[in-house]
Amino acid sequence: MLHFNNSLFGGRFQSVLGIMSKGVNLRELSNRLNLSQTTVSRALNGYPEVSAETRKRVAEMADELGYAPNSQARRLATGRSMAIGHVIPRSIHEMMNPIFLEFIAGAGETYSKHGYDMIISVVEDDHEEDAYRQIATRKKADGVIVHGPAADEHRHRLLKEINLPFVVHGRIPGAESETTWVDMNNRRAFERATNLLLDLGHQRISLLNGLEHMDFARRRRKGFEDALAARGLAADNAIMRSSDMTEPFGCDNAMEMLKSDNPPTAFLVSSMISAIGVARAIGQCGLETGKDVSIITHDDALSFLPNSGEVPIFTCTRSSVRYAGQRAAELLLDIIASPQREPSSLHLDAELIIGQSTGPVPGR
Amino acid sequence: MLHFNNSLFGGRFQSVLGIMSKGVNLRELSNRLNLSQTTVSRALNGYPEVSAETRKRVAEMADELGYAPNSQARRLATGRSMAIGHVIPRSIHEMMNPIFLEFIAGAGETYSKHGYDMIISVVEDDHEEDAYRQIATRKKADGVIVHGPAADEHRHRLLKEINLPFVVHGRIPGAESETTWVDMNNRRAFERATNLLLDLGHQRISLLNGLEHMDFARRRRKGFEDALAARGLAADNAIMRSSDMTEPFGCDNAMEMLKSDNPPTAFLVSSMISAIGVARAIGQCGLETGKDVSIITHDDALSFLPNSGEVPIFTCTRSSVRYAGQRAAELLLDIIASPQREPSSLHLDAELIIGQSTGPVPGR
DNA sequence: TCCGGCATCCAAACCGCTTTGGATTTAACT
DNA sequence: AGTTAAATCCAAAGCGGTTTGGATGCCGGA
């Protein structure tokens, strides 16, 4: 009688009758084929020094036995972890924003297309540096994406020091030429948006911006101010706000301003989510969006907030972050594949799309 | 003159003057200490058969050299990948929803607290099964979380077959007792919400539900219908909709119904996002939310859509998905740590919170 | 006939860690 | 003094792949 020692199957032995597959390793596979591990490995990985016939045999047996190489072993042997890291500090993650998610989704598509894994670590703020160091020394990932660069960003220095390939989503002021990044043209987009409002006769425009210690928000503000300045106007701090881009942020501030002595006739908003809040405030004041008060928002093309249709709800500057995610991931994989060649950064342009939320300034 | 061969440093040699750390492995470390790898490994991992003094020496040298064990090697040796997988099929991910993100955020906290990595794979719909199989055979993760169970769910069978530990976010109908899950009481929550509306005199209530091939949406609908039935009322298909929970879904449908001959006086909505849409529609019809028309929504406590304050904007049933994520992750880690002991599932209760969006039916 | 070259395939080293199965030393007990 | 037990430490064998450096056999050309 046959004696089965369970441990032979690595403890994964499941049923004598069932397919007991899913447990073979390279050694067993090569034994079954009467070939060396070398040959089998090469056959499977498409190396040339293996005859077509052998390769076929190997392939067939491999999938008959349900063989798939153990990731850890392969990673150890090759020295590549085949994974990309995304570290998100608590502070960002407290306000876990959908834009991040959408970016991740895009990047994830690219990764899986290229056989890479995506690993995400949420860490305490003061452990962020640690997290990157660990990724590098423990070889957890072959590269990382840097999210949400601040105005006084420093992570890129660390990453260069520890020699961990990276791509920035956004731009690091002062380091544009020495880093690879994917960003949209924030300044230009907000400049155009502002010009549109100015053309419609609006002179008193409120800016509801993202957190201005972030680079993107600074650029947007600059675009806004540049456009005003070009027409000899100055921004009024009384109607500019900066915060996490939540719905209530939009509503509360809009409400307050609309009720003030000198209310804005238009709002330029950094996110659809807050723009929805602004629209709510306008409604609650008994006013009509696009008629009494105009709104232009930036639209990241989030999937759960579609702003499409023949005439979109919101007039907006639109740029797909998901697309940015895809491309950023591609750039990163490029860098990893050939570290010598400097891939060029990517400057995405936002479209300016006219929707229902803008109209000429009332009483003009 | 000293001749430095870069490859000696694994190519990671950076500067003769700088700390050229971050490259040592266990062997080098043990050489420096004149100890065996065994002893060093044990010292570092807290095994008892090492003297306190030695342990201290090891620890000091380790962090002087910036030693950290290579993850892949450790994983290969221990057979545990120290990672949890989340596979998200395209179809879900197309509509990459914020609820998922928030859950992930919660789970991520737990993982990092326990030294686990989180790996996310976005896959084509027809490769979902493959993805799970690969996770198991290639040992990519020690367990997975099953997201968004459908009414006719089958993934749990596969996972049991391939012996991959898992926890379900939500419940699998018919498999409640044989799987570990974390879910909120969807039926009860919607029943209570409906009762509240009925108590306020609303008789004609619209249900804007999530996709009803999903288990959670079915339960919610059941709660709604049960409450109606208990008062001898029947649900009217004309004012019930089911879809991805986007903003326009809420707005468009509410608009259509409000303009109909027999409009609802209240809406029961499955997500804040759609509820915002409903509120917009109400405003556009010149009506007032909470006075002319009532809304109760489910609130997943998404960070970018806070619905708090003294009197929250929306009356809601609230349950934090982030918390669910934390707990689901904990359960999963428990299962992995001690596979024999069946951890109990977790049934979260949603709070019913009165906000500004409900009021007695007009004209009562 | 002999040799170089090509096409195939293999044995063994290696990746960096954990862990088994002792070996050695020291302290403690008869 | 002679054993025994406890405390430390180590050599070497995995874990499951990839990759280097040949070995072997077969062919055509000189």
mmCIF file of N, CA and C in Angstrom, chain A residues 27 97 120 176 182 342:
data_model
loop_
_atom_site.group_PDB
_atom_site.id
_atom_site.type_symbol
_atom_site.label_atom_id
_atom_site.label_comp_id
_atom_site.label_asym_id
_atom_site.label_seq_id
_atom_site.Cartn_x
_atom_site.Cartn_y
_atom_site.Cartn_z
ATOM 1 N N ARG A 27 11.342 21.628 -8.983
ATOM 2 C CA ARG A 27 12.041 20.343 -8.888
ATOM 3 C C ARG A 27 11.123 19.178 -9.292
ATOM 4 N N ASN A 97 -8.549 60.531 0.195
ATOM 5 C CA ASN A 97 -9.288 61.166 -0.868
ATOM 6 C C ASN A 97 -9.414 60.341 -2.125
ATOM 7 N N ILE A 120 0.652 48.821 -0.930
ATOM 8 C CA ILE A 120 0.280 50.088 -0.331
ATOM 9 C C ILE A 120 0.547 50.029 1.152
ATOM 10 N N GLU A 176 12.102 70.042 -10.805
ATOM 11 C CA GLU A 176 11.380 69.576 -11.979
ATOM 12 C C GLU A 176 12.274 68.830 -12.964
ATOM 13 N N VAL A 182 4.644 63.172 -13.389
ATOM 14 C CA VAL A 182 3.458 63.289 -14.228
ATOM 15 C C VAL A 182 2.568 64.305 -13.537
ATOM 16 N N GLU A 342 17.050 58.362 -19.055
ATOM 17 C CA GLU A 342 16.151 59.249 -18.320
ATOM 18 C C GLU A 342 14.857 59.406 -19.089
#
